Every structure is written in C-alpha cells, then in structure tokens.
mmCIF file of C-alpha atoms in Angstrom:
data_model
loop_
_atom_site.group_PDB
_atom_site.id
_atom_site.type_symbol
_atom_site.label_atom_id
_atom_site.label_comp_id
_atom_site.label_asym_id
_atom_site.label_seq_id
_atom_site.Cartn_x
_atom_site.Cartn_y
_atom_site.Cartn_z
ATOM 1 C CA MET A 8 49.846 108.333 105.661
ATOM 2 C CA THR A 9 47.469 106.670 103.190
ATOM 3 C CA THR A 10 48.531 104.547 100.212
ATOM 4 C CA ALA A 11 46.240 104.271 97.203
ATOM 5 C CA PHE A 12 45.229 100.638 96.846
ATOM 6 C CA GLY A 13 45.987 100.748 93.129
ATOM 7 C CA THR A 14 49.631 101.314 93.977
ATOM 8 C CA LEU A 15 49.763 98.811 96.845
ATOM 9 C CA PRO A 16 51.722 96.096 94.964
ATOM 10 C CA ASP A 17 54.395 98.643 94.019
ATOM 11 C CA ARG A 18 54.477 100.022 97.558
ATOM 12 C CA LEU A 19 54.898 96.529 99.012
ATOM 13 C CA ARG A 20 57.811 95.806 96.669
ATOM 14 C CA GLU A 21 59.364 99.155 97.565
ATOM 15 C CA ARG A 22 59.161 98.458 101.300
ATOM 16 C CA VAL A 23 60.128 94.782 101.000
ATOM 17 C CA PRO A 24 62.292 94.419 97.866
ATOM 18 C CA GLU A 25 62.333 90.623 98.157
ATOM 19 C CA LEU A 26 58.656 90.614 97.095
ATOM 20 C CA GLY A 27 59.809 91.706 93.643
ATOM 21 C CA ILE A 28 62.045 88.664 93.138
ATOM 22 C CA ASP A 29 60.788 86.036 90.703
ATOM 23 C CA LEU A 30 59.513 82.932 92.510
ATOM 24 C CA ASP A 31 61.777 80.540 90.595
ATOM 25 C CA THR A 32 64.823 82.727 91.221
ATOM 26 C CA TRP A 33 63.987 82.945 94.934
ATOM 27 C CA THR A 34 63.444 79.171 95.105
ATOM 28 C CA ARG A 35 66.927 78.510 93.729
ATOM 29 C CA ARG A 36 68.394 81.025 96.179
ATOM 30 C CA MET A 37 66.640 79.324 99.112
ATOM 31 C CA MET A 38 67.885 75.897 98.023
ATOM 32 C CA ARG A 39 71.469 77.159 98.170
ATOM 33 C CA TRP A 40 70.848 78.904 101.489
ATOM 34 C CA HIS A 41 69.178 75.965 103.256
ATOM 35 C CA PHE A 42 71.286 73.087 101.925
ATOM 36 C CA GLU A 43 74.839 74.423 101.649
ATOM 37 C CA PRO A 44 76.751 73.480 104.845
ATOM 38 C CA GLU A 45 78.000 77.029 105.370
ATOM 39 C CA THR A 46 74.523 78.596 105.549
ATOM 40 C CA GLY A 47 71.941 75.839 105.977
ATOM 41 C CA SER A 48 70.426 74.565 109.194
ATOM 42 C CA PRO A 49 71.579 71.215 110.619
ATOM 43 C CA PHE A 50 67.963 70.070 110.154
ATOM 44 C CA TRP A 51 68.020 70.413 106.342
ATOM 45 C CA VAL A 52 71.729 69.883 105.656
ATOM 46 C CA ALA A 53 71.546 66.460 107.323
ATOM 47 C CA ARG A 54 68.679 65.496 105.002
ATOM 48 C CA ARG A 55 70.412 66.512 101.762
ATOM 49 C CA GLU A 56 72.067 63.151 101.115
ATOM 50 C CA LYS A 57 68.870 61.225 101.882
ATOM 51 C CA LEU A 58 66.568 62.994 99.438
ATOM 52 C CA GLY A 59 67.445 61.026 96.309
ATOM 53 C CA PHE A 60 68.199 64.255 94.442
ATOM 54 C CA ASP A 61 70.388 67.310 95.027
ATOM 55 C CA PRO A 62 68.245 70.330 95.923
ATOM 56 C CA VAL A 63 71.046 72.755 95.006
ATOM 57 C CA GLU A 64 71.680 71.228 91.571
ATOM 58 C CA ASP A 65 68.321 69.702 90.649
ATOM 59 C CA ILE A 66 65.735 72.250 91.807
ATOM 60 C CA GLY A 67 65.466 74.725 88.943
ATOM 61 C CA GLY A 68 62.298 76.472 90.067
ATOM 62 C CA PHE A 69 59.278 76.389 92.346
ATOM 63 C CA ALA A 70 57.496 73.561 90.505
ATOM 64 C CA ASP A 71 60.456 71.271 91.175
ATOM 65 C CA LEU A 72 59.783 71.435 94.921
ATOM 66 C CA ASP A 73 57.217 68.677 94.350
ATOM 67 C CA ARG A 74 60.216 66.336 94.432
ATOM 68 C CA PHE A 75 60.374 66.798 98.215
ATOM 69 C CA GLY A 76 56.994 65.100 98.576
ATOM 70 C CA LEU A 77 54.610 66.064 101.362
ATOM 71 C CA PHE A 78 56.283 67.448 104.462
ATOM 72 C CA ASP A 79 55.694 65.439 107.621
ATOM 73 C CA LYS A 80 55.040 67.839 110.479
ATOM 74 C CA ALA A 81 56.174 65.151 112.917
ATOM 75 C CA GLU A 82 59.751 65.841 111.795
ATOM 76 C CA LEU A 83 59.413 69.455 112.886
ATOM 77 C CA ARG A 84 57.880 68.450 116.222
ATOM 78 C CA ALA A 85 60.833 66.173 116.923
ATOM 79 C CA ALA A 86 63.528 68.688 115.953
ATOM 80 C CA ASN A 87 65.728 70.525 118.429
ATOM 81 C CA ALA A 88 65.200 74.268 118.036
ATOM 82 C CA ARG A 89 68.901 75.010 117.562
ATOM 83 C CA ASP A 90 69.043 72.513 114.704
ATOM 84 C CA LEU A 91 66.515 74.694 112.881
ATOM 85 C CA ARG A 92 68.704 77.829 112.963
ATOM 86 C CA PRO A 93 70.569 78.377 109.673
ATOM 87 C CA ARG A 94 74.342 78.481 110.152
ATOM 88 C CA GLY A 95 74.338 81.629 108.029
ATOM 89 C CA TYR A 96 72.657 83.339 110.994
ATOM 90 C CA HIS A 97 75.033 82.001 113.660
ATOM 91 C CA ASP A 98 75.961 85.550 114.707
ATOM 92 C CA GLN A 99 72.390 86.922 114.675
ATOM 93 C CA PRO A 100 69.942 87.026 117.604
ATOM 94 C CA PHE A 101 66.988 84.708 117.214
ATOM 95 C CA ARG A 102 63.743 83.736 118.899
ATOM 96 C CA VAL A 103 61.929 80.423 119.167
ATOM 97 C CA PHE A 104 58.209 80.524 118.362
ATOM 98 C CA GLU A 105 55.731 77.685 118.806
ATOM 99 C CA THR A 106 52.473 76.765 117.128
ATOM 100 C CA GLY A 107 49.254 76.539 119.108
ATOM 101 C CA GLY A 108 49.003 72.754 118.997
ATOM 102 C CA SER A 109 45.619 72.504 117.244
ATOM 103 C CA THR A 110 46.447 69.119 115.723
ATOM 104 C CA GLY A 111 48.812 67.666 118.318
ATOM 105 C CA ALA A 112 52.048 68.602 120.051
ATOM 106 C CA PRO A 113 53.267 72.143 119.195
ATOM 107 C CA CYS A 114 55.924 72.701 116.534
ATOM 108 C CA ARG A 115 58.878 75.027 117.094
ATOM 109 C CA ILE A 116 60.344 77.402 114.515
ATOM 110 C CA ILE A 117 63.173 79.929 114.510
ATOM 111 C CA ASN A 118 62.702 83.632 113.842
ATOM 112 C CA VAL A 119 65.566 85.814 112.683
ATOM 113 C CA THR A 120 64.155 87.872 109.785
ATOM 114 C CA ARG A 121 60.615 86.603 109.232
ATOM 115 C CA LEU A 122 58.950 88.820 111.854
ATOM 116 C CA ALA A 123 60.492 91.937 110.345
ATOM 117 C CA TYR A 124 59.071 91.005 106.926
ATOM 118 C CA ASP A 125 55.615 90.415 108.422
ATOM 119 C CA VAL A 126 55.647 93.771 110.214
ATOM 120 C CA GLU A 127 56.682 95.740 107.126
ATOM 121 C CA ILE A 128 54.102 94.072 104.883
ATOM 122 C CA TYR A 129 51.243 94.434 107.362
ATOM 123 C CA ARG A 130 52.122 98.025 108.205
ATOM 124 C CA THR A 131 52.001 98.887 104.496
ATOM 125 C CA VAL A 132 48.498 97.411 104.264
ATOM 126 C CA LEU A 133 47.359 99.363 107.353
ATOM 127 C CA GLU A 134 48.737 102.544 105.807
ATOM 128 C CA ALA A 135 46.805 101.831 102.621
ATOM 129 C CA ARG A 136 43.647 101.559 104.724
ATOM 130 C CA GLY A 137 44.481 104.757 106.622
ATOM 131 C CA VAL A 138 44.605 103.162 110.085
ATOM 132 C CA ALA A 139 48.325 102.752 110.819
ATOM 133 C CA GLY A 140 49.579 104.314 114.044
ATOM 134 C CA GLY A 141 48.360 104.780 117.587
ATOM 135 C CA ASP A 142 48.318 102.475 120.577
ATOM 136 C CA VAL A 143 47.346 98.814 120.304
ATOM 137 C CA LEU A 144 45.278 96.457 122.444
ATOM 138 C CA ALA A 145 46.620 92.930 121.929
ATOM 139 C CA MET A 146 43.956 90.366 122.781
ATOM 140 C CA THR A 147 46.329 87.786 121.363
ATOM 141 C CA PRO A 148 48.264 84.705 122.489
ATOM 142 C CA SER A 149 51.404 85.551 124.420
ATOM 143 C CA GLY A 150 54.472 83.611 125.548
ATOM 144 C CA PRO A 151 55.996 81.525 122.725
ATOM 145 C CA HIS A 152 53.310 82.412 120.174
ATOM 146 C CA ALA A 153 54.340 84.489 117.150
ATOM 147 C CA TYR A 154 51.103 86.514 116.998
ATOM 148 C CA GLY A 155 51.810 88.508 120.166
ATOM 149 C CA HIS A 156 55.415 89.210 119.136
ATOM 150 C CA PHE A 157 54.206 90.346 115.708
ATOM 151 C CA VAL A 158 51.798 92.863 117.253
ATOM 152 C CA GLU A 159 54.568 94.218 119.474
ATOM 153 C CA GLY A 160 56.885 94.617 116.477
ATOM 154 C CA LEU A 161 54.156 96.369 114.501
ATOM 155 C CA ALA A 162 53.471 98.911 117.258
ATOM 156 C CA ASP A 163 57.223 99.405 117.740
ATOM 157 C CA SER A 164 57.481 100.398 114.066
ATOM 158 C CA TRP A 165 55.491 103.567 114.786
ATOM 159 C CA ARG A 166 56.400 103.927 118.485
ATOM 160 C CA GLY A 167 52.975 102.883 119.727
ATOM 161 C CA ALA A 168 52.187 101.327 123.089
ATOM 162 C CA VAL A 169 50.976 97.726 123.297
ATOM 163 C CA HIS A 170 48.448 96.870 125.996
ATOM 164 C CA ALA A 171 48.576 93.076 126.199
ATOM 165 C CA ILE A 172 46.541 90.555 128.151
ATOM 166 C CA ASP A 173 47.611 87.195 129.600
ATOM 167 C CA PHE A 174 46.501 84.646 127.009
ATOM 168 C CA ASP A 175 47.449 80.967 126.767
ATOM 169 C CA PRO A 176 45.442 79.360 123.920
ATOM 170 C CA ARG A 177 46.535 75.863 124.951
ATOM 171 C CA TRP A 178 44.574 76.123 128.195
ATOM 172 C CA VAL A 179 41.313 76.221 126.268
ATOM 173 C CA LYS A 180 42.360 73.420 123.910
ATOM 174 C CA ALA A 181 43.340 71.202 126.834
ATOM 175 C CA ALA A 182 39.974 71.869 128.474
ATOM 176 C CA LEU A 183 38.081 71.019 125.274
ATOM 177 C CA ARG A 184 40.068 67.828 124.669
ATOM 178 C CA SER A 185 39.236 66.653 128.188
ATOM 179 C CA GLY A 186 35.532 67.247 127.659
ATOM 180 C CA GLY A 187 35.367 70.597 129.421
ATOM 181 C CA GLU A 188 34.251 74.030 128.233
ATOM 182 C CA ALA A 189 36.041 77.218 127.258
ATOM 183 C CA ASP A 190 33.586 79.655 128.853
ATOM 184 C CA THR A 191 35.464 80.346 132.093
ATOM 185 C CA TYR A 192 38.792 81.031 130.417
ATOM 186 C CA THR A 193 37.167 83.079 127.649
ATOM 187 C CA ALA A 194 35.488 85.237 130.317
ATOM 188 C CA HIS A 195 38.933 85.739 131.894
ATOM 189 C CA LEU A 196 40.256 87.059 128.560
ATOM 190 C CA ILE A 197 37.249 89.319 127.999
ATOM 191 C CA ASP A 198 37.478 90.813 131.499
ATOM 192 C CA GLN A 199 41.098 91.825 130.909
ATOM 193 C CA THR A 200 40.212 93.336 127.545
ATOM 194 C CA LEU A 201 37.235 95.362 128.791
ATOM 195 C CA ALA A 202 39.376 96.936 131.511
ATOM 196 C CA LEU A 203 42.044 98.011 129.015
ATOM 197 C CA LEU A 204 39.489 99.340 126.514
ATOM 198 C CA ALA A 205 37.974 101.594 129.141
ATOM 199 C CA ALA A 206 41.278 102.771 130.619
ATOM 200 C CA GLU A 207 43.552 103.210 127.599
ATOM 201 C CA HIS A 208 41.373 104.014 124.531
ATOM 202 C CA PRO A 209 43.656 102.235 121.998
ATOM 203 C CA SER A 210 43.383 102.819 118.250
ATOM 204 C CA LEU A 211 43.774 99.210 117.083
ATOM 205 C CA LEU A 212 42.495 95.933 118.503
ATOM 206 C CA PHE A 213 44.229 92.682 117.528
ATOM 207 C CA THR A 214 42.458 89.419 118.353
ATOM 208 C CA THR A 215 40.809 86.348 116.804
ATOM 209 C CA SER A 216 37.428 86.297 115.109
ATOM 210 C CA ARG A 217 36.062 83.904 117.727
ATOM 211 C CA LEU A 218 37.077 86.189 120.586
ATOM 212 C CA LEU A 219 35.751 89.232 118.743
ATOM 213 C CA VAL A 220 32.310 87.611 118.761
ATOM 214 C CA GLU A 221 32.598 86.905 122.501
ATOM 215 C CA LEU A 222 33.822 90.434 123.213
ATOM 216 C CA ALA A 223 30.937 91.954 121.247
ATOM 217 C CA MET A 224 28.426 90.114 123.427
ATOM 218 C CA ARG A 225 29.902 91.773 126.538
ATOM 219 C CA LEU A 226 30.463 95.301 125.193
ATOM 220 C CA PRO A 227 28.200 97.900 126.784
ATOM 221 C CA ARG A 228 28.623 100.163 123.727
ATOM 222 C CA PRO A 229 30.102 99.988 120.183
ATOM 223 C CA LEU A 230 33.858 99.668 119.798
ATOM 224 C CA HIS A 231 34.351 103.009 118.067
ATOM 225 C CA THR A 232 33.272 104.816 121.244
ATOM 226 C CA TYR A 233 36.428 103.467 122.918
ATOM 227 C CA GLY A 234 38.639 105.014 120.230
ATOM 228 C CA ILE A 235 39.085 101.838 118.173
ATOM 229 C CA ARG A 236 39.598 102.633 114.465
ATOM 230 C CA ALA A 237 40.274 99.101 113.230
ATOM 231 C CA VAL A 238 39.994 95.527 114.445
ATOM 232 C CA CYS A 239 42.630 93.143 113.069
ATOM 233 C CA THR A 240 41.859 89.451 113.383
ATOM 234 C CA GLY A 241 43.595 86.177 112.602
ATOM 235 C CA GLY A 242 43.370 82.530 113.558
ATOM 236 C CA THR A 243 39.896 81.083 113.929
ATOM 237 C CA SER A 244 37.086 82.119 111.604
ATOM 238 C CA CYS A 245 33.450 82.983 112.232
ATOM 239 C CA THR A 246 30.352 82.285 110.156
ATOM 240 C CA ALA A 247 28.941 84.690 107.580
ATOM 241 C CA ALA A 248 25.982 85.350 109.902
ATOM 242 C CA GLU A 249 28.293 86.172 112.811
ATOM 243 C CA ALA A 250 30.343 88.488 110.593
ATOM 244 C CA GLU A 251 27.226 90.346 109.447
ATOM 245 C CA PHE A 252 26.055 90.695 113.065
ATOM 246 C CA LEU A 253 29.413 92.113 114.157
ATOM 247 C CA ARG A 254 29.592 94.648 111.347
ATOM 248 C CA GLU A 255 26.036 95.904 111.804
ATOM 249 C CA GLU A 256 25.786 95.925 115.587
ATOM 250 C CA HIS A 257 29.275 96.449 116.980
ATOM 251 C CA LEU A 258 31.632 97.670 114.265
ATOM 252 C CA PRO A 259 30.031 100.796 112.756
ATOM 253 C CA GLY A 260 32.804 103.227 111.937
ATOM 254 C CA VAL A 261 35.457 100.550 112.564
ATOM 255 C CA GLN A 262 37.427 98.757 109.854
ATOM 256 C CA TRP A 263 37.657 94.995 110.213
ATOM 257 C CA ILE A 264 40.847 93.604 108.699
ATOM 258 C CA ASP A 265 41.168 89.835 108.743
ATOM 259 C CA THR A 266 44.043 87.500 107.842
ATOM 260 C CA TYR A 267 44.295 83.783 107.163
ATOM 261 C CA GLY A 268 47.343 81.775 108.109
ATOM 262 C CA ASN A 269 49.335 80.364 110.975
ATOM 263 C CA THR A 270 52.758 80.348 112.594
ATOM 264 C CA LEU A 271 54.289 78.107 109.915
ATOM 265 C CA VAL A 272 53.090 79.899 106.793
ATOM 266 C CA GLY A 273 52.569 83.527 107.853
ATOM 267 C CA HIS A 274 49.829 86.060 107.087
ATOM 268 C CA ALA A 275 47.603 85.774 104.007
ATOM 269 C CA LEU A 276 46.281 89.303 103.499
ATOM 270 C CA GLN A 277 42.604 90.198 103.184
ATOM 271 C CA ALA A 278 41.345 91.667 99.916
ATOM 272 C CA ASP A 279 37.817 92.942 99.361
ATOM 273 C CA ALA A 280 35.653 91.115 96.844
ATOM 274 C CA VAL A 281 36.455 91.820 93.193
ATOM 275 C CA PRO A 282 33.544 93.346 91.221
ATOM 276 C CA SER A 283 32.276 91.215 88.361
ATOM 277 C CA THR A 284 33.435 93.965 85.961
ATOM 278 C CA SER A 285 37.072 93.685 87.093
ATOM 279 C CA ALA A 286 39.595 93.830 84.275
ATOM 280 C CA VAL A 287 42.161 91.789 86.194
ATOM 281 C CA PRO A 288 42.880 88.577 84.233
ATOM 282 C CA GLY A 289 41.684 85.531 86.159
ATOM 283 C CA ALA A 290 40.128 87.589 88.959
ATOM 284 C CA SER A 291 36.851 86.204 90.238
ATOM 285 C CA ALA A 292 34.143 87.243 92.625
ATOM 286 C CA VAL A 293 34.571 85.682 96.057
ATOM 287 C CA PRO A 294 32.160 82.783 96.640
ATOM 288 C CA GLY A 295 30.661 81.558 99.850
ATOM 289 C CA GLY A 296 29.344 84.894 101.162
ATOM 290 C CA THR A 297 32.650 85.807 102.824
ATOM 291 C CA GLY A 298 33.035 89.132 101.025
ATOM 292 C CA HIS A 299 36.809 88.830 100.726
ATOM 293 C CA SER A 300 39.696 86.595 99.788
ATOM 294 C CA TYR A 301 43.141 86.015 101.329
ATOM 295 C CA HIS A 302 46.434 86.293 99.456
ATOM 296 C CA LEU A 303 49.811 85.091 100.724
ATOM 297 C CA PRO A 304 52.720 87.112 99.298
ATOM 298 C CA PRO A 305 55.248 85.133 97.258
ATOM 299 C CA PRO A 306 58.116 84.422 97.173
ATOM 300 C CA PHE A 307 58.065 84.003 100.987
ATOM 301 C CA ALA A 308 55.228 81.488 100.889
ATOM 302 C CA VAL A 309 52.759 80.026 98.408
ATOM 303 C CA LEU A 310 49.221 78.726 98.901
ATOM 304 C CA LYS A 311 47.836 76.016 96.654
ATOM 305 C CA VAL A 312 44.290 74.624 96.752
ATOM 306 C CA VAL A 313 44.506 70.969 95.795
ATOM 307 C CA ASP A 314 42.294 67.968 95.252
ATOM 308 C CA PRO A 315 41.991 66.173 98.637
ATOM 309 C CA ALA A 316 42.348 62.852 96.833
ATOM 310 C CA ASP A 317 45.418 64.032 94.878
ATOM 311 C CA PRO A 318 47.475 66.700 96.681
ATOM 312 C CA TRP A 319 49.595 67.250 93.533
ATOM 313 C CA HIS A 320 46.600 68.356 91.456
ATOM 314 C CA GLU A 321 45.609 72.004 91.896
ATOM 315 C CA VAL A 322 41.869 72.663 91.549
ATOM 316 C CA GLU A 323 40.488 75.242 89.153
ATOM 317 C CA VAL A 324 39.644 78.807 90.197
ATOM 318 C CA GLY A 325 36.253 78.778 91.907
ATOM 319 C CA GLN A 326 36.555 75.181 93.120
ATOM 320 C CA ARG A 327 36.992 73.995 96.704
ATOM 321 C CA GLY A 328 39.893 71.848 97.828
ATOM 322 C CA ARG A 329 42.425 71.340 100.597
ATOM 323 C CA VAL A 330 45.049 73.982 101.313
ATOM 324 C CA ARG A 331 48.674 73.029 100.640
ATOM 325 C CA THR A 332 51.405 75.480 101.614
ATOM 326 C CA THR A 333 55.110 75.959 100.992
ATOM 327 C CA THR A 334 57.164 78.338 103.139
ATOM 328 C CA LEU A 335 60.351 79.745 101.592
ATOM 329 C CA LEU A 336 62.021 81.994 104.143
ATOM 330 C CA GLU A 337 65.648 82.320 105.126
ATOM 331 C CA ASP A 338 64.748 81.121 108.612
ATOM 332 C CA LEU A 339 62.121 78.515 107.607
ATOM 333 C CA PHE A 340 61.779 76.118 104.689
ATOM 334 C CA LEU A 341 58.709 73.844 104.700
ATOM 335 C CA PRO A 342 57.790 72.272 101.343
ATOM 336 C CA ASN A 343 54.344 70.936 100.519
ATOM 337 C CA LEU A 344 52.595 70.976 103.874
ATOM 338 C CA LEU A 345 48.951 69.866 103.820
ATOM 339 C CA GLU A 346 46.995 72.206 106.075
ATOM 340 C CA ARG A 347 43.973 71.367 108.208
ATOM 341 C CA ASP A 348 41.899 73.802 106.114
ATOM 342 C CA SER A 349 39.579 73.613 103.138
ATOM 343 C CA ALA A 350 39.148 76.664 100.883
ATOM 344 C CA VAL A 351 37.957 77.896 97.513
ATOM 345 C CA ARG A 352 40.676 78.945 95.084
ATOM 346 C CA THR A 353 40.345 82.510 93.817
ATOM 347 C CA GLY A 354 42.191 84.294 91.066
ATOM 348 C CA PRO A 355 44.566 87.265 91.457
ATOM 349 C CA HIS A 356 43.405 90.551 92.934
ATOM 350 C CA PRO A 357 44.223 94.171 91.992
ATOM 351 C CA TRP A 358 45.769 94.675 95.444
ATOM 352 C CA PHE A 359 47.583 91.342 95.592
ATOM 353 C CA PRO A 360 48.269 90.069 92.046
ATOM 354 C CA TRP A 361 48.528 86.371 92.816
ATOM 355 C CA ASP A 362 46.017 83.592 93.512
ATOM 356 C CA GLY A 363 44.213 83.532 96.841
ATOM 357 C CA VAL A 364 41.755 81.525 98.897
ATOM 358 C CA ALA A 365 38.271 82.238 100.205
ATOM 359 C CA ALA A 366 35.518 80.627 102.278
ATOM 360 C CA VAL A 367 38.065 78.938 104.529
ATOM 361 C CA ARG A 368 36.798 76.252 106.895
ATOM 362 C CA PRO A 369 38.259 73.211 108.671
ATOM 363 C CA PHE A 370 39.093 70.256 106.448
ATOM 364 C CA LEU A 371 37.416 67.100 107.689
ATOM 365 C CA ASP A 372 40.021 64.378 107.352
ATOM 366 C CA SER A 373 38.680 60.962 108.328
ATOM 367 C CA GLY A 374 42.217 59.576 108.381
ATOM 368 C CA ALA A 375 43.682 62.201 110.720
ATOM 369 C CA ALA A 376 45.459 60.805 113.778
ATOM 370 C CA GLU A 377 43.984 63.504 115.998
ATOM 371 C CA GLU A 378 41.038 65.832 115.503
ATOM 372 C CA ALA A 379 41.902 69.532 115.208
ATOM 373 C CA VAL A 380 40.854 71.613 118.215
ATOM 374 C CA GLU A 381 40.661 75.347 117.457
ATOM 375 C CA GLY A 382 39.448 76.686 120.792
ATOM 376 C CA VAL A 383 39.704 80.477 120.668
ATOM 377 C CA TYR A 384 42.718 80.629 118.358
#
C-alpha cells in the first residue's frame, strides 16, 4: 500500500485521530488528566499545590505552559517508576523505558499508549514511501530502551519477523567516559548484523546513523543485494559528507529514512527539502546541506528552537538556536525541557504542516554539569 504524500496529513489524522485535535484543546485536556487526583500520576499530582498556579484552572492553552518554567530532568531521574504511572491507567498493562544516559544517569518513563501512537504514525509514513511490510533487522538498543520495543511493535503491526542483536549503548558510553574506545564493542554489533543480513535477507534495517557508517565500511556488497529496501535511522547524526558517501556508495536502490528525537520526546519525522517554489506559507529550503528537516507531530509533542541566552524567546525561521521540547502524552508530561541539541528552525512542510528543525548538532553548553556522550546512539 502506498499513500500519496500530498494526502499524508489527512492519512495521519485518519489513523491517529488525536493528531487532529487543536493544540490548545489538547493541552487543557492533558492538564485535567495529569493533575486531577483520579487520573493523574502521583509525580504530578503531588506537585500541583506547589506550582503557584492551578494547572487545571489557569492553563488555557499551550502558550500558558511557560508558567511551569524549565523542567529539571533531575526530578525525573529521582522519581520512582510507579509514581509516574497515571492513576487513570491503574488497570492497564505498562512498561518502563529508560533513556540512554548521554548526559548523566538514565531517566525512566512509563509507556501505556505512547508506543502504539509511535507505531501507527511511523507505519503510515513507511506506507507513503512504499516500504512498509516485510521482515526487520533491528540493529538497535535492546533491554529497557524504547527504540527496540518500537521496532518490534512496528513489525508486529504487519506480522513481520524481527531479527534483533544484543545491543547495550551504555557499554560504549561507559568506555568513552573512562578514556577507552568504542571500536571493540562496535565490531561486536557489526558482526551480529552481518550474520543476520546474510542469513535472513530482511526488508528493513533499523539502526543509528553512526552505526550505519560503521556497517557500510564492513559490507562486502551494497545493502540492496541483501534484500534491504529501506534503512531507518535515529539517534546520533552523521556529517553531510558521510551521508553523501553512504548514499552514493552503499545505498543505491535503498531509501534512507531518518528521524530526530529521543525517548522523552518521541520521533520527529523526516521530510525532504522544500523546493524554493513551494506554495506552502512559511515553508523554507533546508539549510546546512542536510537535505531534509524533522517535524514532531503535535499535539503529542512540540519542538521549539530558542535563543540559548533566553529559552523563552523563539528564534526566527532560518535561524539556529537550542532545541526546547514539551511532551504532552497521556503517559508522559514534560514541559519546557532544554535539549542537548542545537538546530535551525524551519517552517511547515507539505507533508507535516507544522514547524520543524534541520541541521541538528550537539549544543555546546559551557555550564553543563556533565558533557554529553553520544557513543553509537
């Protein structure tokens, strides 16, 4: 099944009706959900009286979330996982996911519905590109990491097999922090992947951009000869030169679909560069030689690109700033989180009619308590 990209926004709203809800309306709904004692999590309900305002009564729309101030990730690190589960989901099964720990100790979050949303949205995009279906090779983090569970849920949606490797991204980060190298562990990941490519001939490969570069250096022949129709990447980024090398030398006949995001905010979807003749109001060509932008679907989450010196001031389209995110899910509310990334703000896109980001790279924060360590993820 292939979806015309011109109809993609309508198709997304059809498959996930919540995407059609006005952001202000959804914000008010999430305030009631997260802060009323009957439905909210102990984490947020306990904070209601300490905020200095009433989120249920005083938050009239998305812009009012600035009243929460910047979210301190240390609060999430210190929270007990069960305190994060909304009481409205007390009778629903749930899973605990953890972040990779790039900037310190991992954070835990609860998944009840979020993974299902991610699967439906991403599957719709794969269908639009004509590559949904088939078996999957998951060169992705496993264990408590959301990425591996997402890939499994995606393949389950079309009854595909998932061929997964053992992958602990924290091993590499620990080695790098102690002054070691990642080469030995990376080779371990590549060896597992090469064996599965040769034996199983999967249709889709999920991995990170950094590992895709390493895999390409070891491949005896192009990926399409193994049956791969598309490579889907997330996590770490690669340079424009590395991307050009991969496309020309190792990805002929293979679509490369990238995302930007993380465990806390979700998947910002890749859109190809907008031609300069585009009639979309506010749409702009993607700067920085990346060839595409990333768009996070509201009302579940919102990306802002802000002035590093003033996180409440959004930069103009075409300007670079620091990424600030807000997550508005039934199972996760995180207002105004400053990310470890810098990006250029882009306008809306015909496929994803809301602002996006491009040319993403690490934000160099001289005041950070601990330097970010990306490793291979």
